[in-house]
mmCIF file of C-alpha atoms in Angstrom:
data_model
loop_
_atom_site.group_PDB
_atom_site.id
_atom_site.type_symbol
_atom_site.label_atom_id
_atom_site.label_comp_id
_atom_site.label_asym_id
_atom_site.label_seq_id
_atom_site.Cartn_x
_atom_site.Cartn_y
_atom_site.Cartn_z
ATOM 1 C CA MET A 1 183.787 -144.234 208.311
ATOM 2 C CA ARG A 2 186.463 -142.426 210.634
ATOM 3 C CA GLY A 3 183.835 -140.454 212.240
ATOM 4 C CA ASN A 4 184.539 -137.038 213.834
ATOM 5 C CA THR A 5 188.344 -136.666 214.593
ATOM 6 C CA VAL A 6 188.330 -133.207 214.905
ATOM 7 C CA ASN A 7 187.820 -131.790 218.585
ATOM 8 C CA ARG A 8 186.870 -128.197 218.009
ATOM 9 C CA LYS A 9 187.675 -127.075 221.628
ATOM 10 C CA SER A 10 191.261 -128.446 221.023
ATOM 11 C CA MET A 11 191.323 -126.660 217.775
ATOM 12 C CA ARG A 12 190.072 -123.542 219.373
ATOM 13 C CA THR A 13 192.913 -123.940 221.921
ATOM 14 C CA LEU A 14 195.409 -124.733 219.130
ATOM 15 C CA ALA A 15 194.447 -121.906 217.069
ATOM 16 C CA ALA A 16 195.173 -119.674 220.099
ATOM 17 C CA THR A 17 198.452 -120.445 220.405
ATOM 18 C CA ALA A 18 199.237 -120.495 216.706
ATOM 19 C CA ALA A 19 200.469 -117.183 216.648
ATOM 20 C CA GLY A 20 203.100 -118.242 219.305
ATOM 21 C CA SER A 21 203.920 -121.415 217.407
ATOM 22 C CA ALA A 22 204.398 -118.916 214.110
ATOM 23 C CA LEU A 23 207.217 -117.230 215.895
ATOM 24 C CA LEU A 24 209.346 -120.260 215.557
ATOM 25 C CA PHE A 25 208.878 -120.451 211.803
ATOM 26 C CA SER A 26 211.318 -118.251 209.842
ATOM 27 C CA LEU A 27 212.143 -118.536 206.183
ATOM 28 C CA SER A 28 214.061 -116.747 203.825
ATOM 29 C CA ALA A 29 215.365 -117.585 200.379
ATOM 30 C CA CYS A 30 217.539 -115.704 197.850
ATOM 31 C CA GLY A 31 215.829 -116.515 194.481
ATOM 32 C CA ALA A 32 216.032 -120.074 193.904
ATOM 33 C CA ALA A 33 212.937 -120.885 192.525
ATOM 34 C CA ASN A 34 213.582 -124.432 190.857
ATOM 35 C CA GLU A 35 216.373 -125.301 193.431
ATOM 36 C CA SER A 36 216.876 -129.097 193.402
ATOM 37 C CA ALA A 37 216.915 -130.821 196.650
ATOM 38 C CA SER A 38 219.614 -133.321 195.347
ATOM 39 C CA ALA A 39 222.632 -133.731 197.713
ATOM 40 C CA ASP A 40 224.673 -133.415 194.689
ATOM 41 C CA ASP A 41 223.569 -129.650 194.214
ATOM 42 C CA SER A 42 224.507 -128.687 198.339
ATOM 43 C CA SER A 43 226.979 -126.197 197.003
ATOM 44 C CA GLU A 44 224.395 -124.223 195.029
ATOM 45 C CA SER A 45 221.296 -124.440 197.573
ATOM 46 C CA SER A 46 220.275 -121.173 198.639
ATOM 47 C CA LEU A 47 217.300 -122.156 200.739
ATOM 48 C CA SER A 48 217.591 -121.297 204.300
ATOM 49 C CA GLY A 49 215.587 -120.992 207.384
ATOM 50 C CA THR A 50 213.310 -123.315 209.671
ATOM 51 C CA LEU A 51 210.693 -125.597 208.490
ATOM 52 C CA ASN A 52 208.334 -126.903 211.389
ATOM 53 C CA GLY A 53 206.157 -130.151 211.019
ATOM 54 C CA ALA A 54 204.389 -132.556 213.585
ATOM 55 C CA GLY A 55 202.299 -135.483 213.368
ATOM 56 C CA ALA A 56 202.826 -139.408 212.929
ATOM 57 C CA SER A 57 205.147 -141.252 215.231
ATOM 58 C CA SER A 58 205.424 -144.007 212.630
ATOM 59 C CA GLN A 59 207.344 -141.610 210.300
ATOM 60 C CA GLN A 60 210.005 -140.677 212.837
ATOM 61 C CA SER A 61 212.759 -143.032 211.526
ATOM 62 C CA ALA A 62 211.971 -141.968 207.907
ATOM 63 C CA VAL A 63 211.447 -138.346 208.881
ATOM 64 C CA ASN A 64 215.258 -138.546 210.741
ATOM 65 C CA ALA A 65 216.554 -139.759 207.153
ATOM 66 C CA TRP A 66 215.091 -137.375 205.127
ATOM 67 C CA LYS A 67 216.339 -134.351 207.321
ATOM 68 C CA GLN A 68 219.896 -135.769 207.229
ATOM 69 C CA GLY A 69 219.442 -135.853 203.393
ATOM 70 C CA PHE A 70 217.559 -132.799 202.732
ATOM 71 C CA GLN A 71 219.774 -130.587 205.324
ATOM 72 C CA THR A 72 222.834 -131.760 203.767
ATOM 73 C CA ALA A 73 221.581 -130.786 200.441
ATOM 74 C CA ASN A 74 220.360 -127.334 201.927
ATOM 75 C CA ALA A 75 223.054 -126.554 204.775
ATOM 76 C CA ASP A 76 221.174 -123.382 205.861
ATOM 77 C CA VAL A 77 217.828 -125.169 206.571
ATOM 78 C CA THR A 78 216.461 -126.513 209.619
ATOM 79 C CA VAL A 79 213.673 -129.250 209.535
ATOM 80 C CA ASN A 80 211.921 -129.909 213.178
ATOM 81 C CA TYR A 81 209.251 -132.567 213.293
ATOM 82 C CA ASP A 82 207.559 -133.235 216.636
ATOM 83 C CA ALA A 83 205.979 -137.100 216.730
ATOM 84 C CA ILE A 84 203.186 -136.144 218.449
ATOM 85 C CA GLY A 85 201.241 -138.746 216.705
ATOM 86 C CA SER A 86 198.911 -138.214 213.705
ATOM 87 C CA GLY A 87 195.834 -136.853 215.220
ATOM 88 C CA GLY A 88 197.917 -134.304 216.783
ATOM 89 C CA GLY A 89 199.612 -133.462 213.790
ATOM 90 C CA ARG A 90 196.755 -132.645 211.659
ATOM 91 C CA GLU A 91 195.167 -130.568 214.663
ATOM 92 C CA GLN A 92 198.127 -128.482 214.759
ATOM 93 C CA PHE A 93 198.398 -128.128 210.999
ATOM 94 C CA ILE A 94 194.605 -126.849 210.717
ATOM 95 C CA ALA A 95 195.415 -124.507 213.452
ATOM 96 C CA GLY A 96 198.313 -123.084 211.865
ATOM 97 C CA GLY A 97 200.945 -123.828 214.183
ATOM 98 C CA VAL A 98 203.086 -126.081 211.804
ATOM 99 C CA SER A 99 203.598 -125.793 208.070
ATOM 100 C CA PHE A 100 203.098 -129.317 207.407
ATOM 101 C CA ALA A 101 201.774 -132.475 209.075
ATOM 102 C CA GLY A 102 202.507 -136.293 208.790
ATOM 103 C CA SER A 103 199.690 -138.504 209.281
ATOM 104 C CA ASP A 104 198.913 -142.130 208.932
ATOM 105 C CA ALA A 105 195.502 -141.261 208.095
ATOM 106 C CA PHE A 106 194.362 -138.996 205.562
ATOM 107 C CA LEU A 107 192.082 -135.813 206.501
ATOM 108 C CA ASP A 108 188.487 -136.720 206.905
ATOM 109 C CA ASP A 109 185.580 -134.458 205.076
ATOM 110 C CA GLU A 110 185.570 -131.939 208.048
ATOM 111 C CA GLU A 111 189.186 -131.685 208.304
ATOM 112 C CA VAL A 112 189.386 -131.076 204.662
ATOM 113 C CA ALA A 113 187.263 -128.386 205.090
ATOM 114 C CA ALA A 114 188.741 -126.835 208.230
ATOM 115 C CA ALA A 115 192.322 -127.130 206.160
ATOM 116 C CA LYS A 116 191.017 -125.213 203.255
ATOM 117 C CA ASP A 117 189.826 -122.479 205.716
ATOM 118 C CA ARG A 118 193.436 -122.439 207.360
ATOM 119 C CA CYS A 119 195.070 -122.602 203.974
ATOM 120 C CA GLY A 120 192.724 -120.391 201.498
ATOM 121 C CA SER A 121 193.207 -123.131 199.143
ATOM 122 C CA ASP A 122 192.886 -126.693 198.259
ATOM 123 C CA VAL A 123 195.427 -129.067 200.198
ATOM 124 C CA VAL A 124 197.942 -131.325 199.200
ATOM 125 C CA THR A 125 197.887 -134.727 200.521
ATOM 126 C CA VAL A 126 200.566 -136.961 199.544
ATOM 127 C CA PRO A 127 201.435 -140.443 200.210
ATOM 128 C CA VAL A 128 205.118 -140.955 201.099
ATOM 129 C CA TYR A 129 205.448 -143.816 203.536
ATOM 130 C CA VAL A 130 204.364 -147.095 202.977
ATOM 131 C CA SER A 131 205.079 -149.609 205.362
ATOM 132 C CA PRO A 132 203.588 -152.805 207.089
ATOM 133 C CA VAL A 133 201.976 -152.890 210.196
ATOM 134 C CA ALA A 134 203.133 -155.725 212.321
ATOM 135 C CA VAL A 135 201.286 -157.739 214.781
ATOM 136 C CA VAL A 136 204.178 -157.816 217.463
ATOM 137 C CA TYR A 137 204.248 -160.199 220.414
ATOM 138 C CA ASN A 138 206.420 -161.523 223.406
ATOM 139 C CA LEU A 139 205.820 -165.091 224.263
ATOM 140 C CA ASP A 140 208.570 -167.300 225.187
ATOM 141 C CA GLY A 141 209.228 -170.322 223.404
ATOM 142 C CA VAL A 142 206.851 -169.224 220.372
ATOM 143 C CA ASP A 143 208.757 -167.618 217.600
ATOM 144 C CA ASP A 144 206.744 -168.097 214.429
ATOM 145 C CA LEU A 145 203.213 -167.362 215.220
ATOM 146 C CA GLN A 146 200.386 -167.481 212.617
ATOM 147 C CA LEU A 147 197.291 -165.973 213.106
ATOM 148 C CA SER A 148 193.814 -165.642 210.703
ATOM 149 C CA PRO A 149 191.981 -162.348 210.657
ATOM 150 C CA GLN A 150 189.298 -163.551 212.600
ATOM 151 C CA THR A 151 191.681 -164.496 215.428
ATOM 152 C CA ILE A 152 193.514 -161.349 215.410
ATOM 153 C CA GLY A 153 190.184 -159.298 215.603
ATOM 154 C CA ALA A 154 189.043 -161.756 218.665
ATOM 155 C CA ILE A 155 192.169 -161.195 220.606
ATOM 156 C CA PHE A 156 191.925 -157.324 220.621
ATOM 157 C CA ALA A 157 188.133 -157.086 220.826
ATOM 158 C CA GLY A 158 188.987 -159.232 224.221
ATOM 159 C CA ASP A 159 187.443 -162.398 223.290
ATOM 160 C CA VAL A 160 190.197 -164.491 222.972
ATOM 161 C CA THR A 161 192.116 -164.458 226.314
ATOM 162 C CA LYS A 162 194.401 -167.273 226.684
ATOM 163 C CA TRP A 163 197.480 -168.172 224.374
ATOM 164 C CA ASN A 164 196.221 -172.040 223.975
ATOM 165 C CA ASP A 165 192.730 -170.973 222.874
ATOM 166 C CA LYS A 166 191.480 -173.052 220.283
ATOM 167 C CA ALA A 167 191.447 -170.292 217.875
ATOM 168 C CA ILE A 168 195.271 -169.836 218.071
ATOM 169 C CA ALA A 169 195.917 -173.439 218.267
ATOM 170 C CA ALA A 170 193.970 -174.066 214.960
ATOM 171 C CA ASP A 171 196.180 -171.400 212.970
ATOM 172 C CA ASN A 172 199.776 -173.210 214.742
ATOM 173 C CA PRO A 173 199.132 -176.789 215.109
ATOM 174 C CA ASP A 174 203.016 -177.367 215.611
ATOM 175 C CA ALA A 175 203.336 -175.055 218.201
ATOM 176 C CA GLU A 176 203.654 -175.471 222.043
ATOM 177 C CA LEU A 177 201.231 -172.559 223.508
ATOM 178 C CA PRO A 178 201.237 -171.903 227.107
ATOM 179 C CA ASP A 179 198.164 -171.719 229.200
ATOM 180 C CA SER A 180 198.738 -168.258 229.907
ATOM 181 C CA THR A 181 196.937 -164.619 229.709
ATOM 182 C CA ILE A 182 197.001 -162.559 226.837
ATOM 183 C CA THR A 183 197.539 -159.040 227.497
ATOM 184 C CA PRO A 184 196.836 -156.850 224.294
ATOM 185 C CA VAL A 185 198.902 -153.428 224.125
ATOM 186 C CA HIS A 186 197.129 -150.603 221.928
ATOM 187 C CA ARG A 187 197.818 -147.233 221.370
ATOM 188 C CA GLY A 188 196.551 -144.671 224.044
ATOM 189 C CA ASP A 189 196.656 -141.473 221.810
ATOM 190 C CA ALA A 190 194.648 -140.573 218.804
ATOM 191 C CA SER A 191 196.460 -142.705 216.238
ATOM 192 C CA GLY A 192 196.564 -143.210 212.352
ATOM 193 C CA THR A 193 198.288 -146.414 213.135
ATOM 194 C CA THR A 194 195.216 -147.641 215.178
ATOM 195 C CA GLU A 195 192.930 -146.521 212.272
ATOM 196 C CA ASN A 196 194.667 -148.370 209.525
ATOM 197 C CA PHE A 197 194.963 -151.601 212.231
ATOM 198 C CA THR A 198 191.269 -151.438 212.903
ATOM 199 C CA ALA A 199 190.203 -150.876 209.183
ATOM 200 C CA TYR A 200 192.010 -153.908 208.679
ATOM 201 C CA LEU A 201 190.131 -155.796 211.297
ATOM 202 C CA ASP A 202 186.991 -154.185 210.599
ATOM 203 C CA ALA A 203 187.216 -155.531 206.892
ATOM 204 C CA ALA A 204 188.821 -158.889 207.373
ATOM 205 C CA SER A 205 187.879 -160.100 210.708
ATOM 206 C CA GLU A 206 184.546 -161.547 209.750
ATOM 207 C CA GLY A 207 182.830 -160.332 212.525
ATOM 208 C CA SER A 208 185.281 -160.820 215.265
ATOM 209 C CA TRP A 209 185.775 -157.381 215.635
ATOM 210 C CA THR A 210 182.779 -155.215 215.901
ATOM 211 C CA HIS A 211 184.204 -151.675 217.059
ATOM 212 C CA GLY A 212 184.751 -150.263 213.391
ATOM 213 C CA GLU A 213 187.260 -148.194 212.091
ATOM 214 C CA VAL A 214 188.465 -145.741 214.666
ATOM 215 C CA GLU A 215 191.703 -143.631 215.429
ATOM 216 C CA GLU A 216 190.974 -143.726 219.499
ATOM 217 C CA TRP A 217 191.158 -147.392 220.864
ATOM 218 C CA PRO A 218 187.416 -148.277 221.745
ATOM 219 C CA VAL A 219 187.884 -151.548 223.868
ATOM 220 C CA LYS A 220 188.274 -151.082 227.799
ATOM 221 C CA GLY A 221 190.976 -153.464 229.219
ATOM 222 C CA GLY A 222 194.550 -154.316 227.892
ATOM 223 C CA GLU A 223 197.274 -151.728 228.384
ATOM 224 C CA ALA A 224 197.419 -148.513 226.594
ATOM 225 C CA ALA A 225 200.660 -146.949 225.417
ATOM 226 C CA GLN A 226 201.636 -143.525 223.899
ATOM 227 C CA GLN A 227 202.698 -143.466 220.471
ATOM 228 C CA THR A 228 204.482 -146.126 218.589
ATOM 229 C CA SER A 229 207.712 -146.383 220.697
ATOM 230 C CA GLY A 230 205.337 -146.807 223.582
ATOM 231 C CA VAL A 231 203.578 -149.931 222.249
ATOM 232 C CA ILE A 232 206.739 -151.482 221.670
ATOM 233 C CA GLN A 233 208.191 -150.748 224.816
ATOM 234 C CA ALA A 234 205.156 -152.347 226.549
ATOM 235 C CA VAL A 235 205.190 -155.172 224.263
ATOM 236 C CA SER A 236 208.753 -156.038 225.178
ATOM 237 C CA GLY A 237 208.540 -155.111 228.525
ATOM 238 C CA GLY A 238 206.001 -157.792 228.785
ATOM 239 C CA GLN A 239 205.551 -161.526 228.908
ATOM 240 C CA GLY A 240 202.241 -162.770 226.669
ATOM 241 C CA THR A 241 201.870 -159.321 225.389
ATOM 242 C CA ILE A 242 200.705 -158.644 221.796
ATOM 243 C CA GLY A 243 200.553 -155.466 219.851
ATOM 244 C CA TYR A 244 200.562 -153.356 216.719
ATOM 245 C CA ALA A 245 203.025 -151.388 215.189
ATOM 246 C CA ASP A 246 204.666 -149.935 212.101
ATOM 247 C CA ALA A 247 206.897 -152.982 211.282
ATOM 248 C CA SER A 248 210.192 -150.824 210.965
ATOM 249 C CA GLN A 249 210.030 -150.293 214.753
ATOM 250 C CA ALA A 250 209.358 -153.913 215.828
ATOM 251 C CA GLY A 251 212.987 -154.105 216.788
ATOM 252 C CA GLU A 252 213.936 -157.649 218.222
ATOM 253 C CA LEU A 253 210.107 -158.551 218.770
ATOM 254 C CA SER A 254 208.581 -161.300 217.161
ATOM 255 C CA THR A 255 206.077 -160.679 214.434
ATOM 256 C CA VAL A 256 202.932 -162.199 213.176
ATOM 257 C CA ALA A 257 202.366 -164.056 209.690
ATOM 258 C CA VAL A 258 198.722 -163.136 208.873
ATOM 259 C CA LYS A 259 196.497 -165.381 207.069
ATOM 260 C CA VAL A 260 195.671 -164.170 203.645
ATOM 261 C CA GLY A 261 193.589 -166.623 201.258
ATOM 262 C CA GLU A 262 195.430 -170.104 202.031
ATOM 263 C CA GLU A 263 198.864 -168.856 203.120
ATOM 264 C CA PHE A 264 200.303 -166.769 205.829
ATOM 265 C CA VAL A 265 202.194 -163.796 204.854
ATOM 266 C CA ALA A 266 204.895 -162.121 206.992
ATOM 267 C CA PRO A 267 205.077 -158.216 207.289
ATOM 268 C CA THR A 268 207.828 -157.660 204.596
ATOM 269 C CA PRO A 269 207.831 -154.029 202.681
ATOM 270 C CA GLU A 270 207.660 -156.067 199.749
ATOM 271 C CA ALA A 271 204.591 -157.455 200.838
ATOM 272 C CA ALA A 272 202.873 -154.417 201.716
ATOM 273 C CA ALA A 273 203.862 -152.575 198.449
ATOM 274 C CA LYS A 274 201.637 -154.871 196.642
ATOM 275 C CA VAL A 275 198.486 -153.425 198.453
ATOM 276 C CA LEU A 276 199.228 -150.028 196.543
ATOM 277 C CA ASP A 277 198.356 -151.800 193.051
ATOM 278 C CA ALA A 278 194.671 -152.206 193.931
ATOM 279 C CA ALA A 279 194.565 -148.818 195.787
ATOM 280 C CA THR A 280 191.944 -146.341 194.551
ATOM 281 C CA GLN A 281 191.729 -142.882 194.885
ATOM 282 C CA VAL A 282 188.964 -141.285 197.339
ATOM 283 C CA GLU A 283 186.100 -139.971 195.409
ATOM 284 C CA GLY A 284 185.219 -136.225 195.640
ATOM 285 C CA ARG A 285 188.584 -134.921 196.645
ATOM 286 C CA ALA A 286 190.606 -132.488 194.724
ATOM 287 C CA ALA A 287 193.168 -133.436 192.469
ATOM 288 C CA THR A 288 196.203 -132.635 195.011
ATOM 289 C CA ASP A 289 194.593 -134.479 197.558
ATOM 290 C CA LEU A 290 195.845 -138.316 196.793
ATOM 291 C CA ALA A 291 193.865 -139.874 199.691
ATOM 292 C CA LEU A 292 193.602 -143.827 198.937
ATOM 293 C CA GLU A 293 191.183 -146.566 199.695
ATOM 294 C CA ILE A 294 193.097 -149.838 200.370
ATOM 295 C CA ASP A 295 191.633 -153.233 199.749
ATOM 296 C CA ARG A 296 191.968 -154.638 203.266
ATOM 297 C CA LYS A 297 190.585 -157.941 202.326
ATOM 298 C CA THR A 298 192.592 -158.972 199.465
ATOM 299 C CA GLU A 299 193.437 -162.531 199.006
ATOM 300 C CA ALA A 300 196.211 -162.272 196.447
ATOM 301 C CA ALA A 301 199.140 -164.234 196.807
ATOM 302 C CA GLY A 302 202.071 -162.661 198.623
ATOM 303 C CA VAL A 303 200.199 -159.605 199.635
ATOM 304 C CA TYR A 304 200.506 -158.327 203.256
ATOM 305 C CA PRO A 305 196.999 -156.736 204.224
ATOM 306 C CA ILE A 306 197.957 -154.895 207.147
ATOM 307 C CA VAL A 307 199.571 -151.886 205.616
ATOM 308 C CA LEU A 308 200.220 -148.150 206.859
ATOM 309 C CA VAL A 309 199.996 -145.690 204.150
ATOM 310 C CA SER A 310 201.411 -142.564 205.841
ATOM 311 C CA TYR A 311 200.891 -139.054 204.398
ATOM 312 C CA GLN A 312 202.307 -135.569 204.447
ATOM 313 C CA ILE A 313 199.698 -132.784 204.113
ATOM 314 C CA ALA A 314 200.400 -129.136 203.228
ATOM 315 C CA CYS A 315 198.598 -126.216 201.661
ATOM 316 C CA GLN A 316 198.422 -125.659 197.864
ATOM 317 C CA LYS A 317 198.805 -122.066 198.564
ATOM 318 C CA TYR A 318 200.911 -120.316 201.535
ATOM 319 C CA GLU A 319 200.605 -116.468 202.061
ATOM 320 C CA ASP A 320 204.355 -116.270 202.610
ATOM 321 C CA ALA A 321 206.347 -117.422 198.869
ATOM 322 C CA THR A 322 209.403 -118.430 200.974
ATOM 323 C CA GLU A 323 207.439 -120.802 203.127
ATOM 324 C CA ALA A 324 205.851 -121.998 200.421
ATOM 325 C CA GLU A 325 208.943 -122.761 198.485
ATOM 326 C CA LEU A 326 210.538 -124.462 201.222
ATOM 327 C CA VAL A 327 207.687 -126.659 201.883
ATOM 328 C CA LYS A 328 207.464 -127.640 198.029
ATOM 329 C CA GLU A 329 211.232 -128.642 198.263
ATOM 330 C CA TRP A 330 210.980 -130.588 201.338
ATOM 331 C CA LEU A 331 207.966 -132.592 200.030
ATOM 332 C CA THR A 332 209.866 -132.788 196.470
ATOM 333 C CA TYR A 333 212.985 -134.501 197.997
ATOM 334 C CA VAL A 334 210.973 -136.645 200.331
ATOM 335 C CA ALA A 335 208.811 -138.093 197.831
ATOM 336 C CA GLY A 336 211.560 -138.100 195.023
ATOM 337 C CA SER A 337 213.833 -141.486 194.451
ATOM 338 C CA GLU A 338 216.626 -139.926 196.847
ATOM 339 C CA GLY A 339 214.176 -139.352 199.823
ATOM 340 C CA GLN A 340 212.165 -142.741 199.168
ATOM 341 C CA ASN A 341 215.536 -144.698 198.975
ATOM 342 C CA ALA A 342 216.959 -142.815 202.135
ATOM 343 C CA SER A 343 213.575 -143.979 204.263
ATOM 344 C CA ALA A 344 213.683 -147.430 202.890
ATOM 345 C CA GLU A 345 217.207 -147.991 204.246
ATOM 346 C CA ALA A 346 216.553 -146.523 207.499
ATOM 347 C CA ALA A 347 213.090 -147.597 208.264
ATOM 348 C CA GLY A 348 212.410 -150.626 205.795
ATOM 349 C CA SER A 349 209.758 -148.819 203.933
ATOM 350 C CA ALA A 350 208.551 -149.789 200.497
ATOM 351 C CA PRO A 351 209.706 -146.850 197.740
ATOM 352 C CA LEU A 352 207.015 -145.510 195.581
ATOM 353 C CA SER A 353 206.645 -146.991 192.297
ATOM 354 C CA ASP A 354 207.622 -144.698 189.695
ATOM 355 C CA ASP A 355 204.004 -144.257 188.220
ATOM 356 C CA PHE A 356 202.541 -143.330 191.471
ATOM 357 C CA ALA A 357 205.738 -141.289 192.187
ATOM 358 C CA ALA A 358 204.865 -139.639 189.260
ATOM 359 C CA LYS A 359 201.572 -138.801 190.313
ATOM 360 C CA VAL A 360 202.615 -137.653 193.818
ATOM 361 C CA LYS A 361 204.958 -134.976 192.183
ATOM 362 C CA THR A 362 202.242 -133.749 190.092
ATOM 363 C CA ALA A 363 200.295 -132.627 193.252
ATOM 364 C CA ILE A 364 203.522 -131.111 194.950
ATOM 365 C CA ASP A 365 204.379 -129.234 191.772
ATOM 366 C CA THR A 366 201.145 -126.856 192.485
ATOM 367 C CA ILE A 367 202.614 -125.659 195.921
ATOM 368 C CA GLY A 368 202.872 -122.036 195.453
#
């Protein structure tokens, strides 16, 4: 249970500025009711205008690739995306400040109700970006660290504080572990990546993590950093540091192989994609709300269980028909094969399977 992720005061503040934000939004279309977003049809596109979104910083590399492809196919369209974090993106969407949000966590029940009020319709929530959340670290002389979920939970709870702790040594019998202090690095902003990471710890750590599934970091100590880039910078700039981030942005940092069953599995897109095979849709949601429950405790061979399933969130209905068309075409491109291949190449994400992509397209097609 995520708990109350909507700060009503902040929503009122955002709502007050929504009218100003709306001035940034301008759309016009020239009757292209079913225009394809394929790059091959760029000369025929009659879409034009500016589309504003905000949200998950984990999607940044993918969004940059999507923007390039979509804007190439639609030369008169500009897409802006403010990577302020999942929580901020959802708040801005609910307040009416942006046309769509990117989020590493689906809307909770209170947010769904608020979003329906904003939209005057159901909400379209579609997974568009699947990537492993890597446990990244910077420790001289240790390049192939292996950790069990119990040990990871204890490190981030602050109960394992030395790199040569017996729990770490048990997972790495051949490593030369230094007698130095561990510095955990966590997100300092409301983060869907944090929610996905703590959901894994809550489910799989067998009690070493007792702080639940949360979007805002609950443990005192360690080092806080803003957004994904801040975590990567903090881990890279320290020694004996360990953090968590979208694997596509790990860069030169080492990554932990996580124990799953009797093996240790590295954070690859292929290993992460296997988690979706066992995912189920959250009960009680509209047909257009494809929020997923992930099996974080899987012991299936070759599966990497710390997975970020990131969503884009939009209204099913917009008052402005041209805004609806532009949102619909954007999401169609993002979730389609061209968009998914672009994000896989740029960000190392796992493309949606054909069957799942068809479900996503069905939800997007209802936007009007």
